[in-house]
């Protein structure tokens, strides 16, 4: 069971047991961070969805709390308490979420005790009777709720047959009474979008950002644009994370005014392996989100992550010779952080090998490829689990260095590149000696400008 599963992350949040998907209800309440999540406590497979709950003082060290919301007794596997948010309703903590009963998705609210531990579904649920009339919709679920003047606004994720994904916009004088205002946005961001899951909408840098998890793309994207007269007009389209292993992110603003995003890192191993392990799913590191002048999102790990650092290993600047792999003999581990700056020089590809066995029969490679300008995680030899290689666009301007922050956490490799490109992959090395690190350059010479690494501490005390 879970106790001897070498793939259980040490500092990324995981459920105590069973299944976890989307982060929900992220909020800082009386100074403490609360995270709820889609959870099946019975087994490591989606179904009978509850809201799990954990609390933290620093976004990193989490303590489990009792389950917050449960499906109705005896309900079928597909019913349950699906994704939503937490808001402060004039001092009353309130969850706005999708309750699924007999397969029907409807907006519900639940009010909480002041410690956020006990929740009561409101007797006047559902608070909206169904999707807007006269439309053929695929799905009516997942919520983003905010204050506008002295009213509430809410969007609900959906799709309209023939038109693409959609967000329905509502206004509320209270969280119980909602009036439909129209479509905030509709269309296709991936290809032939059928449904936009988990919309997250917020103002940043004088513009608005709409984060979506479109189906069938199954990957988180963002749109940046203008929000006027109840419509959102996208101007810029970006990728939240280049990998489908990162999905359904949600963000919130903490008491320091920082916008913090967390995404679900789903497993990339078989359902049987997940069931045997007894747990499934992790959360990404908390990411700070701001808008750059060029309209792209700046995404960086929250500085609290640095409190995990222990032993520090550095490397002096040196050349990375063409077509050689230079092992870093003093750096081994499956819970490490690397911060490095590399001048790609004339190399066609440059990168870092992680979780490598001594002769690199097994390895996971983080690679920057000059042409077509992308970052990829090559997991063709990572071990068991998926062997495809997720990638994200990354073009360096002339003279610009490659700037990488890499977090390895047993079965997770999470990469932040140049402050705006993120790429995460789940990997499952099979050998006990797959813990090496190396640098390499291909088809040309590159230059290591700086290299710092830290061994990181395990803080998820999971048995
Ligand atoms: N997960 C939830 C839905 C959401 C989906 C159900 C995204 O509310 O649309 O567990 O992963």
Short mmCIF file of N, CA, C and O and ligand atoms in Angstrom, two decimals, residues 19 21-22 38 46 49 81-84 98 141-142 195 197-198 213 247-248 264 266, ligand 1:
data_model
loop_
_atom_site.label_atom_id
_atom_site.label_comp_id
_atom_site.label_asym_id
_atom_site.label_seq_id
_atom_site.Cartn_x
_atom_site.Cartn_y
_atom_site.Cartn_z
N UNK A 19 -8.20 8.73 -4.00
CA UNK A 19 -8.07 9.52 -5.23
C UNK A 19 -8.15 11.02 -4.97
O UNK A 19 -8.92 11.46 -4.11
N UNK A 21 -8.38 14.75 -7.44
CA UNK A 21 -8.18 15.54 -8.66
C UNK A 21 -8.23 17.03 -8.33
O UNK A 21 -7.46 17.44 -7.45
N UNK A 22 -9.02 17.82 -8.97
CA UNK A 22 -8.88 19.29 -8.95
C UNK A 22 -8.72 19.91 -7.55
O UNK A 22 -9.44 19.55 -6.63
N UNK A 38 -10.99 17.64 -4.98
CA UNK A 38 -11.85 16.55 -5.45
C UNK A 38 -11.25 15.24 -4.95
O UNK A 38 -10.07 14.95 -5.22
N UNK A 46 -11.26 7.69 -9.71
CA UNK A 46 -12.28 8.73 -9.70
C UNK A 46 -13.65 8.13 -9.42
O UNK A 46 -14.00 7.06 -9.92
N UNK A 49 -17.38 11.53 -5.65
CA UNK A 49 -16.47 12.64 -5.34
C UNK A 49 -16.93 13.45 -4.12
O UNK A 49 -18.03 13.97 -4.07
N UNK A 81 -19.85 15.78 -5.25
CA UNK A 81 -19.63 17.21 -5.04
C UNK A 81 -18.44 17.61 -5.90
O UNK A 81 -17.30 17.35 -5.53
N UNK A 82 -18.72 18.20 -7.04
CA UNK A 82 -17.67 18.50 -8.01
C UNK A 82 -17.11 19.90 -7.76
O UNK A 82 -17.43 20.55 -6.79
N UNK A 83 -16.31 20.35 -8.71
CA UNK A 83 -15.43 21.49 -8.44
C UNK A 83 -16.14 22.80 -8.14
O UNK A 83 -17.24 23.06 -8.64
N UNK A 84 -15.46 23.64 -7.37
CA UNK A 84 -15.99 24.94 -7.02
C UNK A 84 -14.99 25.75 -6.21
O UNK A 84 -13.82 25.38 -6.10
N UNK A 98 -20.43 22.46 -7.77
CA UNK A 98 -21.40 21.71 -8.58
C UNK A 98 -21.77 20.44 -7.83
O UNK A 98 -20.90 19.63 -7.50
N UNK A 141 -20.93 23.14 -15.21
CA UNK A 141 -20.23 22.86 -13.95
C UNK A 141 -18.98 23.74 -13.80
O UNK A 141 -18.48 24.28 -14.77
N UNK A 142 -18.52 23.82 -12.57
CA UNK A 142 -17.27 24.50 -12.18
C UNK A 142 -17.51 26.02 -12.16
O UNK A 142 -18.10 26.56 -13.10
N UNK A 195 -16.18 21.69 -24.31
CA UNK A 195 -16.56 22.10 -22.95
C UNK A 195 -15.37 22.79 -22.32
O UNK A 195 -14.23 22.39 -22.54
N UNK A 197 -13.82 23.33 -18.81
CA UNK A 197 -13.89 22.97 -17.40
C UNK A 197 -13.11 24.01 -16.58
O UNK A 197 -12.19 24.65 -17.07
N UNK A 198 -13.49 24.11 -15.34
CA UNK A 198 -12.75 24.88 -14.34
C UNK A 198 -12.32 26.28 -14.80
O UNK A 198 -11.13 26.63 -14.72
N UNK A 213 -9.73 24.90 -18.72
CA UNK A 213 -9.29 23.52 -18.93
C UNK A 213 -10.25 22.93 -19.96
O UNK A 213 -11.27 22.32 -19.60
N UNK A 247 -3.45 19.91 -14.71
CA UNK A 247 -4.81 20.16 -15.22
C UNK A 247 -5.64 20.86 -14.14
O UNK A 247 -5.34 20.81 -12.94
N UNK A 248 -6.73 21.48 -14.60
CA UNK A 248 -7.77 22.05 -13.73
C UNK A 248 -7.22 22.97 -12.64
O UNK A 248 -7.61 22.86 -11.47
N UNK A 264 -3.77 20.41 -10.54
CA UNK A 264 -3.77 18.97 -10.24
C UNK A 264 -2.73 18.29 -11.13
O UNK A 264 -2.76 18.45 -12.35
N UNK A 266 -2.01 14.93 -12.39
CA UNK A 266 -2.58 13.58 -12.43
C UNK A 266 -1.48 12.55 -12.66
O UNK A 266 -0.37 12.88 -13.09
N1 LIG B 1 -13.28 17.51 -12.40
C1 LIG B 1 -14.48 17.73 -11.66
C2 LIG B 1 -15.35 18.56 -12.52
C3 LIG B 1 -14.38 19.20 -13.45
C4 LIG B 1 -13.37 18.13 -13.67
C5 LIG B 1 -15.10 16.42 -11.29
C6 LIG B 1 -12.04 18.61 -14.13
O1 LIG B 1 -16.10 19.48 -11.75
O2 LIG B 1 -15.04 19.64 -14.58
O3 LIG B 1 -14.26 15.68 -10.43
O4 LIG B 1 -11.00 17.69 -13.81
#
